[in-house]
Tab-separated table of C-alpha atoms and ligand atoms in Angstrom:
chain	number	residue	atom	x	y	z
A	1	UNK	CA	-13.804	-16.253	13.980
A	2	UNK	CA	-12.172	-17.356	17.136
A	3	UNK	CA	-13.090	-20.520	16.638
A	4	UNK	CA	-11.875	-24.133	15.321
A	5	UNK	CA	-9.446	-23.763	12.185
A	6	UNK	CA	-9.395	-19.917	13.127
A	7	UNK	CA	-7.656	-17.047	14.988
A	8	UNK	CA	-5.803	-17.638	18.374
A	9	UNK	CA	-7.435	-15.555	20.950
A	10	UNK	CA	-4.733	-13.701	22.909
A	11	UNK	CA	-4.601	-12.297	26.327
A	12	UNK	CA	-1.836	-9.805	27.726
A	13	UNK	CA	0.708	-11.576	29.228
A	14	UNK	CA	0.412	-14.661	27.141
A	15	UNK	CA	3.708	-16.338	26.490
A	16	UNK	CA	5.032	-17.846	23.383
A	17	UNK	CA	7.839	-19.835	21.821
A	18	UNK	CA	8.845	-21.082	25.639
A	19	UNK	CA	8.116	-17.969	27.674
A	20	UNK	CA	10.770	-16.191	24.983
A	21	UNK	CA	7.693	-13.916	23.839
A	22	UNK	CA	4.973	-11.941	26.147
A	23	UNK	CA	2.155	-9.751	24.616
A	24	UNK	CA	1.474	-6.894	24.852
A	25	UNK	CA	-1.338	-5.477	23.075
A	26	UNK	CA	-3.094	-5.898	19.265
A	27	UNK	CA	-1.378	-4.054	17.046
A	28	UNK	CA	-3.894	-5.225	13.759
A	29	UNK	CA	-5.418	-7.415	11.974
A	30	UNK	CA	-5.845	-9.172	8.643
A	31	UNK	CA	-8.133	-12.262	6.954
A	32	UNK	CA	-5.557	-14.555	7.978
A	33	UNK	CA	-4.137	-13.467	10.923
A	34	UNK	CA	-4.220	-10.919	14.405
A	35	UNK	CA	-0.923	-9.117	14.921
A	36	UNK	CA	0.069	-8.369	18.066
A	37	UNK	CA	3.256	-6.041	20.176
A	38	UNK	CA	4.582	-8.202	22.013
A	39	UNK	CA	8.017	-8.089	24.229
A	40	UNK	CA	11.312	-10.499	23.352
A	41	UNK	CA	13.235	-11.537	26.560
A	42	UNK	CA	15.690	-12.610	24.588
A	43	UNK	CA	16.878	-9.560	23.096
A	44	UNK	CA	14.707	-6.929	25.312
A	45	UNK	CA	13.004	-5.444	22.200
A	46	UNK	CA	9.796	-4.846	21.205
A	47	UNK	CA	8.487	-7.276	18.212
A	48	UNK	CA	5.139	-8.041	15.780
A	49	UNK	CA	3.823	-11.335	16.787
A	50	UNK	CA	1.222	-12.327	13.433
A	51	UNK	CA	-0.092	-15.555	14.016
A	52	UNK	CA	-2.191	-17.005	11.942
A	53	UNK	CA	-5.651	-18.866	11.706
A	54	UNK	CA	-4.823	-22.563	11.974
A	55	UNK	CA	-6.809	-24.263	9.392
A	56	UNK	CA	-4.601	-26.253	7.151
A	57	UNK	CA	-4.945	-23.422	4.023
A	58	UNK	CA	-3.498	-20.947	5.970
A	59	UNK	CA	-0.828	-22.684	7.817
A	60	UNK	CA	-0.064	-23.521	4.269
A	61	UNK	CA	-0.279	-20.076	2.944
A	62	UNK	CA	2.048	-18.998	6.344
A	63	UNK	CA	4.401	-21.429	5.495
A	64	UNK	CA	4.879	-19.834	1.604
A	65	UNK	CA	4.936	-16.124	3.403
A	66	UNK	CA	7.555	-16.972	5.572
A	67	UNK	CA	9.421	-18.580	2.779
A	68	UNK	CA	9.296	-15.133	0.778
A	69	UNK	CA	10.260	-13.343	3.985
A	70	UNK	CA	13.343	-15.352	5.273
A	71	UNK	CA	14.327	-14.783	1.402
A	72	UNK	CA	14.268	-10.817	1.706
A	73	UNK	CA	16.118	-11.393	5.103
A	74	UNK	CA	18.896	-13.621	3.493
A	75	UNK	CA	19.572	-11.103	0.791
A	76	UNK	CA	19.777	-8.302	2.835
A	77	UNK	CA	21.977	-8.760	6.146
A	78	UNK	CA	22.336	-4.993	6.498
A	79	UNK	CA	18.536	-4.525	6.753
A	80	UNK	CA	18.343	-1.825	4.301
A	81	UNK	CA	16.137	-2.620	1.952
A	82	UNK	CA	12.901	-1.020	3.284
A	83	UNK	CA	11.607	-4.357	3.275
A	84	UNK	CA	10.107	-5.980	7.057
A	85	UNK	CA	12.273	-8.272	8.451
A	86	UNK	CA	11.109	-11.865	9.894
A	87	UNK	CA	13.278	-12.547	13.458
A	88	UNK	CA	11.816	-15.842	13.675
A	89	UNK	CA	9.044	-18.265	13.550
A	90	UNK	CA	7.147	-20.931	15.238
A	91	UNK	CA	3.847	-22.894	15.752
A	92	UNK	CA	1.857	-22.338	19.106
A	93	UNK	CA	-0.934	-25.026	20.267
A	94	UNK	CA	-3.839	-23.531	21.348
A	95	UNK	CA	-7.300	-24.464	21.751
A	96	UNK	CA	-8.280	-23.843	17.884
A	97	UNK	CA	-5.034	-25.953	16.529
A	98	UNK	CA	-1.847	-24.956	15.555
A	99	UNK	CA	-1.120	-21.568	14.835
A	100	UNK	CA	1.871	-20.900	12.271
A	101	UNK	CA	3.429	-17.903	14.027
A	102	UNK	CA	6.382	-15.480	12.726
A	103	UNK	CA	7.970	-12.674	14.324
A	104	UNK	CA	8.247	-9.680	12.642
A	105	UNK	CA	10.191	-6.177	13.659
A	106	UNK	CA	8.013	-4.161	15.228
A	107	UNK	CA	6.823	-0.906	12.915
A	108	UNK	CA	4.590	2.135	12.851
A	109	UNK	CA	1.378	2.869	11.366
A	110	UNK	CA	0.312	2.044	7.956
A	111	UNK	CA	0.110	4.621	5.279
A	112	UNK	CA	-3.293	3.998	4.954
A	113	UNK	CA	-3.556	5.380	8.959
A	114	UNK	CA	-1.486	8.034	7.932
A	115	UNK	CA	-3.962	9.051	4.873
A	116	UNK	CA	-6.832	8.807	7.391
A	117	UNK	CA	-4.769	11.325	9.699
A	118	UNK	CA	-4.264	13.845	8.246
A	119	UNK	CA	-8.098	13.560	7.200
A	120	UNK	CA	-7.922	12.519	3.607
A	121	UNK	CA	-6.231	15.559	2.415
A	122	UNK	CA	-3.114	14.538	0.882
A	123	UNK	CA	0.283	15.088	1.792
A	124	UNK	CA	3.339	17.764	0.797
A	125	UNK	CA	4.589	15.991	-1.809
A	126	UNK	CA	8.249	16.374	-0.405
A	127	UNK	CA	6.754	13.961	2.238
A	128	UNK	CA	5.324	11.503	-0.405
A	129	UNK	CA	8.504	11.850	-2.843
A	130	UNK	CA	10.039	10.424	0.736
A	131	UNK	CA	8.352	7.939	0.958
A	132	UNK	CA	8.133	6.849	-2.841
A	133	UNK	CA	11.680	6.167	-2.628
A	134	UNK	CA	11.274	3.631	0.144
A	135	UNK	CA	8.899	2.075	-1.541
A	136	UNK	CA	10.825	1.775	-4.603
A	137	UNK	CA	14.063	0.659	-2.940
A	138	UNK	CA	12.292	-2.000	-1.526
A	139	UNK	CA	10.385	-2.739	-4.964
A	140	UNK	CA	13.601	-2.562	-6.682
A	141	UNK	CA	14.737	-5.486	-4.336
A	142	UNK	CA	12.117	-7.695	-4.505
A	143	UNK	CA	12.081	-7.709	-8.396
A	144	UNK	CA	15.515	-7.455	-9.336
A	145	UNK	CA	17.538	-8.775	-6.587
A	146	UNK	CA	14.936	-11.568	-5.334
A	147	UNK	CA	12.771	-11.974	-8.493
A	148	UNK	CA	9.824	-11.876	-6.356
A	149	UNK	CA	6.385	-10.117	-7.076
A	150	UNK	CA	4.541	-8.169	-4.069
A	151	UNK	CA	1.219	-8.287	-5.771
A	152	UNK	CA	-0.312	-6.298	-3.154
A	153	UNK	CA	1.326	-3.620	-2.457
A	154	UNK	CA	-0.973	-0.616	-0.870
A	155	UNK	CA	-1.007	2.108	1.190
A	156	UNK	CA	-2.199	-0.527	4.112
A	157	UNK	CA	0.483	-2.664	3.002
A	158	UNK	CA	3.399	-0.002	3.856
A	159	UNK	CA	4.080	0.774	7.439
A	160	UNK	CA	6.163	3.635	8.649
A	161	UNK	CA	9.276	2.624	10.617
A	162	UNK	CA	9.456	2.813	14.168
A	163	UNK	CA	12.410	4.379	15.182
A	164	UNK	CA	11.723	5.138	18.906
A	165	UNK	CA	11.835	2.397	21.537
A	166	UNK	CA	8.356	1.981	23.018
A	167	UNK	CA	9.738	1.406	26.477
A	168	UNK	CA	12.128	4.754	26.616
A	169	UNK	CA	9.571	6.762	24.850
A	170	UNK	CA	5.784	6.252	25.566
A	171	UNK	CA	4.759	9.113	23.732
A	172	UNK	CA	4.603	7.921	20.305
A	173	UNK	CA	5.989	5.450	17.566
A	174	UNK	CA	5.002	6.813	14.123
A	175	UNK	CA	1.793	7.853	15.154
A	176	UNK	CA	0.205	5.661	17.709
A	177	UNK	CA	0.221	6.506	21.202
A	178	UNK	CA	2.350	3.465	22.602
A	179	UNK	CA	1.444	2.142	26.460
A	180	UNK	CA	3.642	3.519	29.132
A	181	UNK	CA	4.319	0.116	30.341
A	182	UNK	CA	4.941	-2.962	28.589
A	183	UNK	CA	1.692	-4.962	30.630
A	184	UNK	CA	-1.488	-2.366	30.340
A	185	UNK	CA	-3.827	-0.681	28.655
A	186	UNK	CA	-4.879	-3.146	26.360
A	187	UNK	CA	-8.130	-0.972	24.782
A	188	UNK	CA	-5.226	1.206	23.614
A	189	UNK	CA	-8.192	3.724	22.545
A	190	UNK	CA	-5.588	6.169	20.534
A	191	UNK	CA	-6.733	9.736	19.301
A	192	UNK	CA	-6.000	8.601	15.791
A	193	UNK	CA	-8.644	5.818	16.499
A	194	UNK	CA	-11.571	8.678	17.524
A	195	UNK	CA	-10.429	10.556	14.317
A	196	UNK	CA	-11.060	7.353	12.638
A	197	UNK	CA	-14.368	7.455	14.129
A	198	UNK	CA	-15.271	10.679	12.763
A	199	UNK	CA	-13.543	10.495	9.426
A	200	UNK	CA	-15.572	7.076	8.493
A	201	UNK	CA	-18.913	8.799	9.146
A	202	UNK	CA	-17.863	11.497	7.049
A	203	UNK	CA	-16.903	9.818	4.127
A	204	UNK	CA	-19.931	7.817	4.420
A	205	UNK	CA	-22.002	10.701	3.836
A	206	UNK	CA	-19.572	11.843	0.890
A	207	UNK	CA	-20.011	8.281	-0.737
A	208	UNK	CA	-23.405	9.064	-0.032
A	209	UNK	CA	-23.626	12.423	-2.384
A	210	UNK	CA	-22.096	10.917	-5.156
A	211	UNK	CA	-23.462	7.647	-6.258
A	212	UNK	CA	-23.064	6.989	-10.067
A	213	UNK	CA	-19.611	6.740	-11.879
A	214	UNK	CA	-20.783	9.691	-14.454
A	215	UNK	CA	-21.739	12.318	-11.875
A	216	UNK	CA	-18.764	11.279	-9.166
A	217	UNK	CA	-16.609	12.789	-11.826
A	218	UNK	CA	-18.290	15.638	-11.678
A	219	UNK	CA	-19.328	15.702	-8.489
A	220	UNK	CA	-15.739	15.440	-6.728
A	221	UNK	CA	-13.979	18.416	-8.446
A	222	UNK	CA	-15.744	20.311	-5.653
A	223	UNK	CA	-13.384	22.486	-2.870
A	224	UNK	CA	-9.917	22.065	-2.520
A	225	UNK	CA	-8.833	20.440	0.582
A	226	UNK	CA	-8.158	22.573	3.130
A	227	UNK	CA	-6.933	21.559	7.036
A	228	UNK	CA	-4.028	19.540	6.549
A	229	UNK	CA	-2.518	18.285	9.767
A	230	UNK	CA	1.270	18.882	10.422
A	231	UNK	CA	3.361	16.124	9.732
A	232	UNK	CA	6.335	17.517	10.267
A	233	UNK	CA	8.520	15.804	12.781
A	234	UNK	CA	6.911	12.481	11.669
A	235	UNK	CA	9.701	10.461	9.867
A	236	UNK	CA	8.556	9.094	6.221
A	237	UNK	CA	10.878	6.147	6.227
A	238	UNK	CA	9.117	2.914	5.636
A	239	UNK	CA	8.940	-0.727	4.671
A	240	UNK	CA	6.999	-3.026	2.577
A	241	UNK	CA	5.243	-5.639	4.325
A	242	UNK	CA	2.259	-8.367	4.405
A	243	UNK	CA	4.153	-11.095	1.969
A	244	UNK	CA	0.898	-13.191	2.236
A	245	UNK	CA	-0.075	-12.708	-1.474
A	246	UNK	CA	2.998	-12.615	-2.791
A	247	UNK	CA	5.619	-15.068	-4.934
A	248	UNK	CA	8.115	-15.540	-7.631
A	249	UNK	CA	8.129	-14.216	-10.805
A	250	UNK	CA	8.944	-17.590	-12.470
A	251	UNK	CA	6.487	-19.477	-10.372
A	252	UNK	CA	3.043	-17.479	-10.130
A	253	UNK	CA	-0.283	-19.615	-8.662
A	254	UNK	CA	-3.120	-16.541	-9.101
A	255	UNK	CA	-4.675	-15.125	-11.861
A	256	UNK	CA	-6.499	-12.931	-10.124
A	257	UNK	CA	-3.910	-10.683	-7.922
A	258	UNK	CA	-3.849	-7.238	-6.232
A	259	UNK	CA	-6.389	-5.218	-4.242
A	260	UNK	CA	-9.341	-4.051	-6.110
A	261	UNK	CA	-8.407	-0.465	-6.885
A	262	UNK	CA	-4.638	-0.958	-6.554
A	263	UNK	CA	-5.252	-3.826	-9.419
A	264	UNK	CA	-3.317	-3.308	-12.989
A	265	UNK	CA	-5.203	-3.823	-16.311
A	266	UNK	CA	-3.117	-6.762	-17.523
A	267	UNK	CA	-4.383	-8.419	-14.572
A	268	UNK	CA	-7.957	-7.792	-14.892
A	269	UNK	CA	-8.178	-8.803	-18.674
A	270	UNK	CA	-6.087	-11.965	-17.741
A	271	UNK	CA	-2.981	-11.342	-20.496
A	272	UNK	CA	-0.390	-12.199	-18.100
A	273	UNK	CA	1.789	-10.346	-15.659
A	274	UNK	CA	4.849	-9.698	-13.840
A	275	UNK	CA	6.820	-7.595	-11.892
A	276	UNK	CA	5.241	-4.424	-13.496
A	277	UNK	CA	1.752	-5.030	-11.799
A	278	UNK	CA	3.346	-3.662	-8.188
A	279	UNK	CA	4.742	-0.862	-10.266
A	280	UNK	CA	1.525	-0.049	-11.278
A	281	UNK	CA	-0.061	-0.596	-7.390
A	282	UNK	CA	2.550	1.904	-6.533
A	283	UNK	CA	1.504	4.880	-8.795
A	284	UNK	CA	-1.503	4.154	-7.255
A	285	UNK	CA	-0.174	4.045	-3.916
A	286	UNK	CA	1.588	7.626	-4.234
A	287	UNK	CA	-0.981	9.499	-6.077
A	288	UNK	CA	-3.365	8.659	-2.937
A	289	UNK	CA	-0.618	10.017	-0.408
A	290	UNK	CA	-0.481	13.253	-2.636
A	291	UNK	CA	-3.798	13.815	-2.625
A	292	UNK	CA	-5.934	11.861	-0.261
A	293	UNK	CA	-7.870	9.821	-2.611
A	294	UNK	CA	-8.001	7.046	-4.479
A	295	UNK	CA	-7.391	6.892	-8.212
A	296	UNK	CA	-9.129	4.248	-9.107
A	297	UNK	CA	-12.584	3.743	-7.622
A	298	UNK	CA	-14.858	1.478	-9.495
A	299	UNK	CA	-18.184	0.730	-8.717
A	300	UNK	CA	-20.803	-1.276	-10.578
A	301	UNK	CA	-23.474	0.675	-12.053
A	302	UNK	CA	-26.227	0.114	-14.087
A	303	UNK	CA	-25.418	-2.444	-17.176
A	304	UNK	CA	-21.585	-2.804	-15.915
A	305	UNK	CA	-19.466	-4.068	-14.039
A	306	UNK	CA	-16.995	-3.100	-11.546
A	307	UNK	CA	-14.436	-4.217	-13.946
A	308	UNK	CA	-15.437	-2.726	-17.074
A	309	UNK	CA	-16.057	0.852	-14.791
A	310	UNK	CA	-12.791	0.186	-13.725
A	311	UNK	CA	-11.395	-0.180	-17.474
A	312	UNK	CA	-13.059	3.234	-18.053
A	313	UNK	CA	-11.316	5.044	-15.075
A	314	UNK	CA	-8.453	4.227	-16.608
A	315	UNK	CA	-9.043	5.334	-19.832
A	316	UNK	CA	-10.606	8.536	-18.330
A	317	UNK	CA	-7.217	8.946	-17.232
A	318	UNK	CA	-4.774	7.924	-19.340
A	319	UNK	CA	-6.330	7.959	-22.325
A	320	UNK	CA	-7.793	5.076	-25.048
A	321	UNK	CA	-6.495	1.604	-24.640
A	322	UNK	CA	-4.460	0.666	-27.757
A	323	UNK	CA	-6.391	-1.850	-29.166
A	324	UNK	CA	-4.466	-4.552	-29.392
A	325	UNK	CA	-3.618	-4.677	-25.406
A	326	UNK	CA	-7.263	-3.909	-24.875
A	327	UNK	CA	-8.517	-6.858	-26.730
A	328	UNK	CA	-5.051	-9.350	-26.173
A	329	UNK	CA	-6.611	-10.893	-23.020
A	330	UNK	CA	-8.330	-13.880	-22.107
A	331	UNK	CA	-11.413	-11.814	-20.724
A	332	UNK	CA	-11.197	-9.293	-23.491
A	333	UNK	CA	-14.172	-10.478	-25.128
A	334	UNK	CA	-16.201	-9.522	-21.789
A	335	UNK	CA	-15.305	-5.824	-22.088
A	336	UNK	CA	-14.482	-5.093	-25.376
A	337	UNK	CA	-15.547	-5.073	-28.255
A	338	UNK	CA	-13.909	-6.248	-31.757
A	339	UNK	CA	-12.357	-2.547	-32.219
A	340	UNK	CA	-11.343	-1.965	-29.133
A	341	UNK	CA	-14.355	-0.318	-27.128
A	342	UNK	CA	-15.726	-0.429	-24.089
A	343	UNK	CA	-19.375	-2.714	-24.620
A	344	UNK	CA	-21.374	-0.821	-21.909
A	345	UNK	CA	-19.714	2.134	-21.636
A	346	UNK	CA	-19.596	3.900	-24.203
A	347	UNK	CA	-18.900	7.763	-23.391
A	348	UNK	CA	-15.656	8.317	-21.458
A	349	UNK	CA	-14.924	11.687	-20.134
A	350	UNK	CA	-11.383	11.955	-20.361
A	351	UNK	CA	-9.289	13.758	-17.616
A	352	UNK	CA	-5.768	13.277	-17.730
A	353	UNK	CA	-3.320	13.232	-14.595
A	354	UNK	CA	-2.053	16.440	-14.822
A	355	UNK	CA	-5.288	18.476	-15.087
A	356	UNK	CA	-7.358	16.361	-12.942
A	357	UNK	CA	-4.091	17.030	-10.242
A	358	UNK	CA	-4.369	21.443	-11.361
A	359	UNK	CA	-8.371	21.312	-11.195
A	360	UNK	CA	-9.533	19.117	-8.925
A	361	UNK	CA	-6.295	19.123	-6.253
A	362	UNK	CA	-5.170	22.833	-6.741
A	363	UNK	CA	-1.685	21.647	-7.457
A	364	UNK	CA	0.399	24.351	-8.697
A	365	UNK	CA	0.963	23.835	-12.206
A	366	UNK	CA	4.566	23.595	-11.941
A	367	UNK	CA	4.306	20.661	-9.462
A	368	UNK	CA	1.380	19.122	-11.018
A	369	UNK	CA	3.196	18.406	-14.089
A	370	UNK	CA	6.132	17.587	-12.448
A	371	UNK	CA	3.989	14.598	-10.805
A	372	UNK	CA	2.522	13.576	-13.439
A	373	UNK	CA	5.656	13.294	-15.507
A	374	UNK	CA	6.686	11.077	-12.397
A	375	UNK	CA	3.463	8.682	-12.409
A	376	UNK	CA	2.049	8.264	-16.333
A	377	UNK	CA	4.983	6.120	-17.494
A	378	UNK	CA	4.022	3.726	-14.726
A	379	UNK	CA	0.913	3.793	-15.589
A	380	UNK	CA	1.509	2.466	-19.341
A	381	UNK	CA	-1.137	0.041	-20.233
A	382	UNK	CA	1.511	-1.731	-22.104
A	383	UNK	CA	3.453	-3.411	-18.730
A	384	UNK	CA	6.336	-4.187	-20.561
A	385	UNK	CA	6.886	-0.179	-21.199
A	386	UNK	CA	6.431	1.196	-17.472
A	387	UNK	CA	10.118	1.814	-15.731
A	388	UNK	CA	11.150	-0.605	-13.291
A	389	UNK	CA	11.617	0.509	-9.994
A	390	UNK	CA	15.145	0.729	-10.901
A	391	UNK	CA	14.344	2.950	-13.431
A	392	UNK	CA	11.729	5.093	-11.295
A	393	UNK	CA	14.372	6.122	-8.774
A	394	UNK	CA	16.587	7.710	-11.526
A	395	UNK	CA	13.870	10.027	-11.890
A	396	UNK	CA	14.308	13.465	-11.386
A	397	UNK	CA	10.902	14.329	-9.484
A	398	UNK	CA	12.554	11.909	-6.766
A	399	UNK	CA	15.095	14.342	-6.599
A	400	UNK	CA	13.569	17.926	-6.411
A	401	UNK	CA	13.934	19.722	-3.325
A	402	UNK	CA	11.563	22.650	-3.699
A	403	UNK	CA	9.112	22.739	-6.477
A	404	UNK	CA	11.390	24.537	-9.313
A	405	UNK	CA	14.817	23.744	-7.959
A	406	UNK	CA	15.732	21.386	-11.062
A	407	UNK	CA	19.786	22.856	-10.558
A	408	UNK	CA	22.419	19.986	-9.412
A	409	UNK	CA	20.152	17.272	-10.666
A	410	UNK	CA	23.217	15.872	-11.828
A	411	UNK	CA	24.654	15.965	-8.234
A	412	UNK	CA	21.651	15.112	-6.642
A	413	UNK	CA	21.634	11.973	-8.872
A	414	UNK	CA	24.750	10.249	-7.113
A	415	UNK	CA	23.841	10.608	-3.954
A	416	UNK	CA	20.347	9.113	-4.592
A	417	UNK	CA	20.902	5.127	-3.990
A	418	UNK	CA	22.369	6.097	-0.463
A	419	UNK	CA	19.543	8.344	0.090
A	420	UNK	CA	16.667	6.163	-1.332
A	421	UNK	CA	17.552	3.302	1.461
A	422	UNK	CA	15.279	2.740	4.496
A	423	UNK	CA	17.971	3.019	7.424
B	501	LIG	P1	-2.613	-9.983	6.769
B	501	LIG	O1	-1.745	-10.806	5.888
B	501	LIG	O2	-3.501	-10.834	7.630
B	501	LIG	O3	-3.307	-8.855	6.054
B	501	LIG	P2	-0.620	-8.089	7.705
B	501	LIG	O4	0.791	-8.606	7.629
B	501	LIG	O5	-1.034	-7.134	6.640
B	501	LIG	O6	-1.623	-9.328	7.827
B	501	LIG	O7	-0.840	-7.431	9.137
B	501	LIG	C1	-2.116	-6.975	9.550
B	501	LIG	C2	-1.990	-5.646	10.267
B	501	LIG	O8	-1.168	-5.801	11.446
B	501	LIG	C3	-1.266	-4.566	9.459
B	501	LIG	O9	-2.144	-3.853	8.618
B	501	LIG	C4	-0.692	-3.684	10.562
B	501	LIG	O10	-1.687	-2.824	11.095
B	501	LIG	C5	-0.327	-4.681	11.637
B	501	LIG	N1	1.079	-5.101	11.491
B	501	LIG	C6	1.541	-6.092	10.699
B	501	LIG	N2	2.882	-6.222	10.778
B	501	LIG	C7	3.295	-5.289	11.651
B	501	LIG	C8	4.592	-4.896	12.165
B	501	LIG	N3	5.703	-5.516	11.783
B	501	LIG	N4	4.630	-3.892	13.051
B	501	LIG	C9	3.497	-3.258	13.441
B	501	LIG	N5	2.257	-3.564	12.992
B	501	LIG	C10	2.144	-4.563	12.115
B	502	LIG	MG1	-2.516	-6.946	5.050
């Protein structure tokens, strides 16, 4: 892919914009882009470089993210919003063309490093409920402030803030084992990288055991997780980030949106959408923290789809489709039929939230309800019903200390705005 119309290939020490930016080492990667650490002697901090391919689509799609972004920057001048900040931008001539390049604040690790981490096995959910309200003040933001739509929010797509200065400290920012000098060590081969390692085979061998949508329900309800890592000590601040999909509310371009299994139903039966499709991403998003996996996994299987398996994880779930949503899209017809049933699947085991959290996770009851309580209104297939993100932090699971402290809601309450805000 380093090639013509492609990525820039980067060596340590490279300079950019003028000499103003050295790098340092690769931080990630995407299908449009590389990101890279790299050192501002302007302001002697640490910064994201992500500069991207150079063929004319994505300089074009570059120039719309870093539209979105200096809008989230304008609007928020305090920096609060738990939403990543662009510093700057530029183009940089290199051998493959021009590359459109921004500079973002530098962050941690992704959620979805987190997840893999602590080895799949979901967190405390005082940690998620942390980290829910990030997300949300930054959702809140984007839709009611900005009227813009994420439309692919993730746990990849949420990166834990770096709070410690990679030069003072070089033990670790969020998770990642940062060089001891700025110029070095460019493998960067972390421990959470060798856990990676391990953790892929695994799961390949667990993906391997339960093939078949009918038997995976079955199948998974297995042991409960044991040999959670300590997090403690790990700050569950974070930010949005990765505006490359993203755009106004009043001004969509995509009809197909979202990650696969992050992806609301609205969107896959094409009946229109809005801000409510990140809301639905999100429940997504924090069920996976709480418990390691995914929600929604769907896989094609014999005589269906992976969109009409997906339909019936859902329904699994949450229960039958009313039939009017189910058949009031413009790809109804390929799922359902005239009363509002699946056309290839046609026995759903149903499973709702809060048992499939009590038998499958070993919540404790108590908790497990007070989850689901949290998550099933944003998971209405009608998206005009789910809470805003507005709405969401008002919730009272947001504000629960211990598990069956529900005293001083009230008081709680007041203080949450202040508390739900990323800095
Ligand atoms: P793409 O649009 O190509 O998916 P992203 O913006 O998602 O690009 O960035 C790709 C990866 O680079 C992320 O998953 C993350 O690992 C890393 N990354 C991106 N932005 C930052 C940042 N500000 N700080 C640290 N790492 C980042
Ligand atoms: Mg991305």
């Amino acid at each position: 892919a380093y090639r013509k119309g492609g990525y820039h290939a980067v060596r340590i020490g490279d300079q950019f914009a003028g000499g103003r930016y050295i790098a340092q080492r690769k931080l990630g990667w995407g299908q449009f882009s590389t990101v890279w650490l790299a050192y501002d002697t302007r302001t002697s901090n640490y910064v994201a470089l992500k500069i991207q391919k150079s063929a004319l689509q994505f300089a074009q799609a570059a120039l719309h993210e870093i539209e979105l972004l200096q809008a989230a920057a304008d609007g928020d001048p305090e920096n609060t919003k738990c939403v990543i900040r662009l510093i700057d931008d530029f183009k940089h001539a290199g051998p493959n063309g021009q590359h459109l390049c921004m500079v973002l604040e530098f962050l941690g690790d992704s959620l979805l490093r987190l997840i893999k981490y602590n080895r799949y096995k979901g967190m405390e959910l005082s940690k998620v409920r942390e980290i829910c309200k990030c997300i949300l003040t930054g959702l809140d933001y984007l839709h009611r402030e900005l009227g813009m739509i994420h439309s692919d929010l993730k746990p990849e797509n949420i990166l834990l803030c770096s709070t410690i200065d990679p030069a003072k400290d070089p033990i670790r920012s969020g998770l990642t084992p940062i060089l001891e000098k700025p110029e070095g060590n460019q493998n960067g081969t972390s421990t959470m990288n060798l856990i990676e390692k391990k953790l892929k085979r695994r799961a390949k061998k667990a993906a391997a055991k339960i093939s078949g949508r009918r038997v995976s329900i079955v199948g998974l309800s297995e042991t409960p997780k044991k040999n959670k890592r300590n997090l403690d000590g790990i700050d569950m601040r974070c930010k949005v980030v990765d505006f490359g999909n993203g755009c106004w509310a009043d001004n969509k371009f995509a009809e197909e949106i979202q990650t696969r299994q992050y992806r609301a139903p609205e969107v896959i039966l094409q009946s229109g959408y809005s801000y409510s499709v990140d809301m639905w991403s999100f429940a997504c998003t924090a069920f996976e923290l709480a418990t390691g996996d995914m929600l929604f996994a769907p896989k094609e299987g014999n005589g269906y789809g992976e969109d009409e398996d997906h339909l019936a994880l859902m329904m699994e779930l949450l229960g039958k489709m009313p039939r009017k949503i189910a058949i009031g899209g413009a790809r109804s017809k390929d799922y359902f039929d005239r009363h509002g049933d699946l056309k290839r699947i046609r026995r759903l085991k149903y499973w709702p939230l809060d048992r499939l959290l009590i038998d499958k996770y070993k919540l404790p009851e108590a908790e497990a309800r007070e989850f689901a309580d949290f998550l099933c209104p944003i998971m209405d297939f009608a998206p005009e019903k789910r809470p805003t993100a507005q709405q969401c932090l008002q919730h009272p699971w947001l504000n629960l200390r211990t598990q069956n402290n529900e005293d001083d809601i009230e008081g709680q309450m007041s203080n949450m705005q202040i508390k739900g805000s990323c800095s």
